[in-house]
Amino acid sequence: MSLIILLLAILLLFILILKKVNPMIALLLVAILTGLFLGMPGSQVMASVSNGIGSTLGSMVMVLALGAMMGKLIEDSGSARKIVFLLIKAFGKNNIQWAVLITGLMVGIPLFYNAGFVVLIPLVFAIASATGLSKLYIGIPMAAALSVTHGFLPPHPGPVALAGIFHADIGKTLIYGLILSLPIAIIAGVYFPRLIIKRDQTLNSELIIEEGNDLPSAGRSFITALLPVFLIVAGTIGNSITINYFGKSIFTFLADPTAALLLSVIITLFIQQTSIEKAMESCAEGVKSIAMIILIIAAGGAFKQILIDSGMGETVKNLTANLNLSPLILAWLITAALRVTLGSATVAALTASGMVLPLIGPNAPPELMVLSVGAGSLMFSHVNDTGFWMFKEYFNLTLKETFRTWTMMESIVSILGLFGVLALNQF
């Protein structure tokens, strides 16, 4: 009976989102109704909601806010555009896909998906026009890189939220995510479009794109874009050394994502040639841009806590105990099913987290569970996903063309992500 109630709750969530109800309101309403129908007293339901919101946001709200500030500083300073031009010059017009892919990965680490897409899409169109190549041939590598960073790499909201819920080490999650991201992005972003898009255009002899004189230097651009990742990875590696040594406390400090991002923001303020007043405006705008994402994560945390406190997670664990499947595969399957049903990758991941939390164990480390759920949340994006429509409209595609390109690319990323997680688990 409890499983039927859960399925009806997910169906209600799907209907509310389909009716354009704000995901935060939809998640909060469904969480409360689910708790009540599962027999929890009203006071316990609201206590679970409060605990879920507090435990979810308490460990990540500063990471999300500082990450948004960092991304906006990079966007407003022109560092993202500078990186594009530098990589185009380095790779040349014959390897233009590789330049766009690496740009998407670098820009996608500090920027959220929608922001990264909007920043890079004019440059994709400019490159396509200058080279004579198809916009999709250039655009799919960009979209694949942004999608991979969105699903696998902190400080994006989904991986950060899951790391908090699963009590995973964000530094290790980031390192494992980086190991997966590059090969998956290459397959989905470079080789996949070469299979489906005929490159029968003749490359223009000269690739001319106006760079402008108002962009920051190469050094400042690369430092600001990659500094958070470098600090977190360095801190995690330094902190993982078992012996005590002079300076280990510094690495322990840097391994904390809040400390690493705060330090990154401060260093960026010093090395960028902008006034403090303008930089603070960028920081404020960055936080505003993710305010609703934070609220959605909070509501997702409430729903997660209801599923845990009602015993639903244990029910799912008991029902799947005889399936003889890896917990990592089960987590991916459950999340993928929710993604196809609900549309939003973040909502699907947060909804699944409460169901699969009891599956964590020796065969399913929390860091790999984060990546498994993250991979599942990217599966088969279709008409109930805003990313689907953004890609369709920007590239002026038909529905059939969008399914053949965007949906297939997202599914490749998701499936390869699962295989990558299972491979990492063997080591």
mmCIF file of N, CA and C in Angstrom, residues 109-180:
data_model
loop_
_atom_site.group_PDB
_atom_site.id
_atom_site.type_symbol
_atom_site.label_atom_id
_atom_site.label_comp_id
_atom_site.label_asym_id
_atom_site.label_seq_id
_atom_site.Cartn_x
_atom_site.Cartn_y
_atom_site.Cartn_z
ATOM 1 N N ILE A 109 32.031 24.337 -15.275
ATOM 2 C CA ILE A 109 32.339 24.020 -13.876
ATOM 3 C C ILE A 109 31.839 25.120 -12.938
ATOM 4 N N PRO A 110 32.133 26.397 -13.203
ATOM 5 C CA PRO A 110 31.631 27.429 -12.289
ATOM 6 C C PRO A 110 30.227 27.945 -12.635
ATOM 7 N N LEU A 111 29.789 27.776 -13.902
ATOM 8 C CA LEU A 111 28.486 28.326 -14.311
ATOM 9 C C LEU A 111 27.415 27.245 -14.292
ATOM 10 N N PHE A 112 26.190 27.618 -13.911
ATOM 11 C CA PHE A 112 25.067 26.700 -13.988
ATOM 12 C C PHE A 112 24.678 26.487 -15.451
ATOM 13 N N TYR A 113 23.947 25.398 -15.730
ATOM 14 C CA TYR A 113 23.710 24.991 -17.111
ATOM 15 C C TYR A 113 23.100 26.116 -17.947
ATOM 16 N N ASN A 114 21.985 26.666 -17.484
ATOM 17 C CA ASN A 114 21.301 27.683 -18.283
ATOM 18 C C ASN A 114 22.197 28.892 -18.535
ATOM 19 N N ALA A 115 22.927 29.319 -17.496
ATOM 20 C CA ALA A 115 23.818 30.476 -17.643
ATOM 21 C C ALA A 115 24.929 30.165 -18.638
ATOM 22 N N GLY A 116 25.542 28.968 -18.517
ATOM 23 C CA GLY A 116 26.596 28.583 -19.441
ATOM 24 C C GLY A 116 26.102 28.504 -20.874
ATOM 25 N N PHE A 117 24.895 27.989 -21.057
ATOM 26 C CA PHE A 117 24.302 27.866 -22.390
ATOM 27 C C PHE A 117 24.109 29.247 -23.013
ATOM 28 N N VAL A 118 23.531 30.162 -22.239
ATOM 29 C CA VAL A 118 23.256 31.507 -22.756
ATOM 30 C C VAL A 118 24.556 32.253 -23.064
ATOM 31 N N VAL A 119 25.591 32.047 -22.240
ATOM 32 C CA VAL A 119 26.876 32.714 -22.460
ATOM 33 C C VAL A 119 27.555 32.208 -23.732
ATOM 34 N N LEU A 120 27.492 30.884 -23.964
ATOM 35 C CA LEU A 120 28.261 30.285 -25.047
ATOM 36 C C LEU A 120 27.529 30.206 -26.377
ATOM 37 N N ILE A 121 26.195 30.242 -26.364
ATOM 38 C CA ILE A 121 25.459 30.034 -27.621
ATOM 39 C C ILE A 121 25.767 31.094 -28.672
ATOM 40 N N PRO A 122 25.939 32.393 -28.334
ATOM 41 C CA PRO A 122 26.309 33.353 -29.385
ATOM 42 C C PRO A 122 27.657 33.034 -30.020
ATOM 43 N N LEU A 123 28.594 32.525 -29.220
ATOM 44 C CA LEU A 123 29.905 32.168 -29.740
ATOM 45 C C LEU A 123 29.822 30.932 -30.628
ATOM 46 N N VAL A 124 28.945 29.988 -30.278
ATOM 47 C CA VAL A 124 28.724 28.809 -31.121
ATOM 48 C C VAL A 124 28.217 29.238 -32.490
ATOM 49 N N PHE A 125 27.243 30.142 -32.511
ATOM 50 C CA PHE A 125 26.698 30.621 -33.781
ATOM 51 C C PHE A 125 27.752 31.382 -34.578
ATOM 52 N N ALA A 126 28.563 32.169 -33.880
ATOM 53 C CA ALA A 126 29.615 32.934 -34.567
ATOM 54 C C ALA A 126 30.649 31.990 -35.189
ATOM 55 N N ILE A 127 31.017 30.935 -34.464
ATOM 56 C CA ILE A 127 31.988 29.964 -34.977
ATOM 57 C C ILE A 127 31.404 29.224 -36.179
ATOM 58 N N ALA A 128 30.140 28.829 -36.070
ATOM 59 C CA ALA A 128 29.488 28.129 -37.183
ATOM 60 C C ALA A 128 29.447 29.004 -38.430
ATOM 61 N N SER A 129 29.142 30.275 -38.246
ATOM 62 C CA SER A 129 29.089 31.202 -39.374
ATOM 63 C C SER A 129 30.468 31.414 -39.991
ATOM 64 N N ALA A 130 31.470 31.530 -39.140
ATOM 65 C CA ALA A 130 32.824 31.808 -39.634
ATOM 66 C C ALA A 130 33.437 30.602 -40.329
ATOM 67 N N THR A 131 33.091 29.391 -39.901
ATOM 68 C CA THR A 131 33.687 28.189 -40.473
ATOM 69 C C THR A 131 32.851 27.575 -41.585
ATOM 70 N N GLY A 132 31.560 27.907 -41.624
ATOM 71 C CA GLY A 132 30.672 27.278 -42.592
ATOM 72 C C GLY A 132 30.154 25.934 -42.147
ATOM 73 N N LEU A 133 30.414 25.567 -40.911
ATOM 74 C CA LEU A 133 29.940 24.292 -40.377
ATOM 75 C C LEU A 133 28.529 24.426 -39.811
ATOM 76 N N SER A 134 27.854 23.275 -39.644
ATOM 77 C CA SER A 134 26.511 23.253 -39.062
ATOM 78 C C SER A 134 26.537 23.762 -37.625
ATOM 79 N N LYS A 135 25.493 24.504 -37.251
ATOM 80 C CA LYS A 135 25.390 24.979 -35.872
ATOM 81 C C LYS A 135 25.337 23.812 -34.890
ATOM 82 N N LEU A 136 24.658 22.728 -35.276
ATOM 83 C CA LEU A 136 24.569 21.566 -34.397
ATOM 84 C C LEU A 136 25.916 20.877 -34.256
ATOM 85 N N TYR A 137 26.689 20.858 -35.331
ATOM 86 C CA TYR A 137 28.010 20.237 -35.302
ATOM 87 C C TYR A 137 28.905 20.927 -34.282
ATOM 88 N N ILE A 138 28.723 22.233 -34.131
ATOM 89 C CA ILE A 138 29.474 23.015 -33.150
ATOM 90 C C ILE A 138 28.759 23.033 -31.796
ATOM 91 N N GLY A 139 27.423 23.038 -31.816
ATOM 92 C CA GLY A 139 26.640 23.236 -30.598
ATOM 93 C C GLY A 139 26.527 22.017 -29.702
ATOM 94 N N ILE A 140 26.492 20.812 -30.272
ATOM 95 C CA ILE A 140 26.345 19.614 -29.452
ATOM 96 C C ILE A 140 27.539 19.410 -28.515
ATOM 97 N N PRO A 141 28.787 19.638 -28.952
ATOM 98 C CA PRO A 141 29.896 19.541 -27.986
ATOM 99 C C PRO A 141 29.743 20.485 -26.804
ATOM 100 N N MET A 142 29.265 21.696 -27.075
ATOM 101 C CA MET A 142 29.030 22.663 -25.994
ATOM 102 C C MET A 142 27.953 22.150 -25.037
ATOM 103 N N ALA A 143 26.832 21.676 -25.587
ATOM 104 C CA ALA A 143 25.725 21.203 -24.751
ATOM 105 C C ALA A 143 26.121 19.960 -23.957
ATOM 106 N N ALA A 144 26.880 19.053 -24.582
ATOM 107 C CA ALA A 144 27.306 17.835 -23.887
ATOM 108 C C ALA A 144 28.223 18.166 -22.717
ATOM 109 N N ALA A 145 29.153 19.099 -22.941
ATOM 110 C CA ALA A 145 30.080 19.475 -21.867
ATOM 111 C C ALA A 145 29.334 20.108 -20.704
ATOM 112 N N LEU A 146 28.399 21.003 -20.994
ATOM 113 C CA LEU A 146 27.618 21.644 -19.934
ATOM 114 C C LEU A 146 26.754 20.628 -19.201
ATOM 115 N N SER A 147 26.194 19.666 -19.929
ATOM 116 C CA SER A 147 25.341 18.651 -19.315
ATOM 117 C C SER A 147 26.142 17.753 -18.377
ATOM 118 N N VAL A 148 27.345 17.367 -18.799
ATOM 119 C CA VAL A 148 28.200 16.518 -17.971
ATOM 120 C C VAL A 148 28.573 17.225 -16.670
ATOM 121 N N THR A 149 28.978 18.489 -16.766
ATOM 122 C CA THR A 149 29.344 19.216 -15.544
ATOM 123 C C THR A 149 28.124 19.418 -14.649
ATOM 124 N N HIS A 150 26.950 19.603 -15.259
ATOM 125 C CA HIS A 150 25.716 19.794 -14.496
ATOM 126 C C HIS A 150 25.343 18.538 -13.713
ATOM 127 N N GLY A 151 25.588 17.369 -14.303
ATOM 128 C CA GLY A 151 25.175 16.129 -13.650
ATOM 129 C C GLY A 151 26.187 15.547 -12.686
ATOM 130 N N PHE A 152 27.496 15.821 -12.918
ATOM 131 C CA PHE A 152 28.521 15.099 -12.173
ATOM 132 C C PHE A 152 29.410 15.945 -11.278
ATOM 133 N N LEU A 153 29.467 17.243 -11.492
ATOM 134 C CA LEU A 153 30.511 18.029 -10.834
ATOM 135 C C LEU A 153 29.975 19.083 -9.875
ATOM 136 N N PRO A 154 30.316 18.999 -8.591
ATOM 137 C CA PRO A 154 30.111 20.159 -7.715
ATOM 138 C C PRO A 154 30.949 21.319 -8.262
ATOM 139 N N PRO A 155 30.532 22.591 -8.103
ATOM 140 C CA PRO A 155 29.493 23.084 -7.195
ATOM 141 C C PRO A 155 28.103 23.257 -7.811
ATOM 142 N N HIS A 156 27.761 22.426 -8.815
ATOM 143 C CA HIS A 156 26.407 22.504 -9.357
ATOM 144 C C HIS A 156 25.388 22.045 -8.304
ATOM 145 N N PRO A 157 24.174 22.582 -8.354
ATOM 146 C CA PRO A 157 23.182 22.299 -7.299
ATOM 147 C C PRO A 157 22.889 20.820 -7.093
ATOM 148 N N GLY A 158 22.693 20.067 -8.190
ATOM 149 C CA GLY A 158 22.345 18.659 -8.042
ATOM 150 C C GLY A 158 23.396 17.856 -7.303
ATOM 151 N N PRO A 159 24.639 17.817 -7.807
ATOM 152 C CA PRO A 159 25.679 17.055 -7.094
ATOM 153 C C PRO A 159 25.932 17.547 -5.671
ATOM 154 N N VAL A 160 25.874 18.861 -5.448
ATOM 155 C CA VAL A 160 26.089 19.392 -4.095
ATOM 156 C C VAL A 160 24.976 18.924 -3.160
ATOM 157 N N ALA A 161 23.736 19.006 -3.630
ATOM 158 C CA ALA A 161 22.602 18.578 -2.808
ATOM 159 C C ALA A 161 22.693 17.091 -2.485
ATOM 160 N N LEU A 162 23.016 16.279 -3.488
ATOM 161 C CA LEU A 162 23.119 14.832 -3.266
ATOM 162 C C LEU A 162 24.267 14.496 -2.327
ATOM 163 N N ALA A 163 25.380 15.193 -2.472
ATOM 164 C CA ALA A 163 26.516 14.957 -1.573
ATOM 165 C C ALA A 163 26.124 15.237 -0.124
ATOM 166 N N GLY A 164 25.336 16.282 0.089
ATOM 167 C CA GLY A 164 24.869 16.580 1.438
ATOM 168 C C GLY A 164 23.918 15.529 1.969
ATOM 169 N N ILE A 165 23.013 15.073 1.126
ATOM 170 C CA ILE A 165 22.025 14.075 1.548
ATOM 171 C C ILE A 165 22.694 12.724 1.832
ATOM 172 N N PHE A 166 23.625 12.323 0.963
ATOM 173 C CA PHE A 166 24.283 11.021 1.117
ATOM 174 C C PHE A 166 25.500 11.079 2.032
ATOM 175 N N HIS A 167 25.802 12.260 2.575
ATOM 176 C CA HIS A 167 26.989 12.458 3.421
ATOM 177 C C HIS A 167 28.262 12.044 2.681
ATOM 178 N N ALA A 168 28.320 12.436 1.417
ATOM 179 C CA ALA A 168 29.484 12.121 0.584
ATOM 180 C C ALA A 168 30.513 13.238 0.687
ATOM 181 N N ASP A 169 31.759 12.889 0.504
ATOM 182 C CA ASP A 169 32.843 13.866 0.482
ATOM 183 C C ASP A 169 32.807 14.601 -0.861
ATOM 184 N N ILE A 170 32.584 15.921 -0.821
ATOM 185 C CA ILE A 170 32.443 16.674 -2.068
ATOM 186 C C ILE A 170 33.744 16.653 -2.872
ATOM 187 N N GLY A 171 34.880 16.693 -2.181
ATOM 188 C CA GLY A 171 36.158 16.644 -2.890
ATOM 189 C C GLY A 171 36.322 15.351 -3.669
ATOM 190 N N LYS A 172 36.038 14.215 -3.034
ATOM 191 C CA LYS A 172 36.132 12.930 -3.726
ATOM 192 C C LYS A 172 35.100 12.839 -4.849
ATOM 193 N N THR A 173 33.891 13.358 -4.589
ATOM 194 C CA THR A 173 32.864 13.362 -5.631
ATOM 195 C C THR A 173 33.342 14.144 -6.842
ATOM 196 N N LEU A 174 33.981 15.275 -6.596
ATOM 197 C CA LEU A 174 34.504 16.103 -7.688
ATOM 198 C C LEU A 174 35.599 15.370 -8.455
ATOM 199 N N ILE A 175 36.515 14.701 -7.745
ATOM 200 C CA ILE A 175 37.601 13.975 -8.412
ATOM 201 C C ILE A 175 37.037 12.833 -9.263
ATOM 202 N N TYR A 176 36.122 12.033 -8.690
ATOM 203 C CA TYR A 176 35.514 10.941 -9.447
ATOM 204 C C TYR A 176 34.722 11.504 -10.640
ATOM 205 N N GLY A 177 34.029 12.613 -10.405
ATOM 206 C CA GLY A 177 33.257 13.236 -11.481
ATOM 207 C C GLY A 177 34.136 13.721 -12.618
ATOM 208 N N LEU A 178 35.290 14.276 -12.281
ATOM 209 C CA LEU A 178 36.231 14.723 -13.314
ATOM 210 C C LEU A 178 36.752 13.542 -14.123
ATOM 211 N N ILE A 179 36.993 12.408 -13.457
ATOM 212 C CA ILE A 179 37.464 11.211 -14.167
ATOM 213 C C ILE A 179 36.433 10.761 -15.199
ATOM 214 N N LEU A 180 35.157 10.857 -14.845
ATOM 215 C CA LEU A 180 34.089 10.444 -15.755
ATOM 216 C C LEU A 180 33.809 11.473 -16.847
#
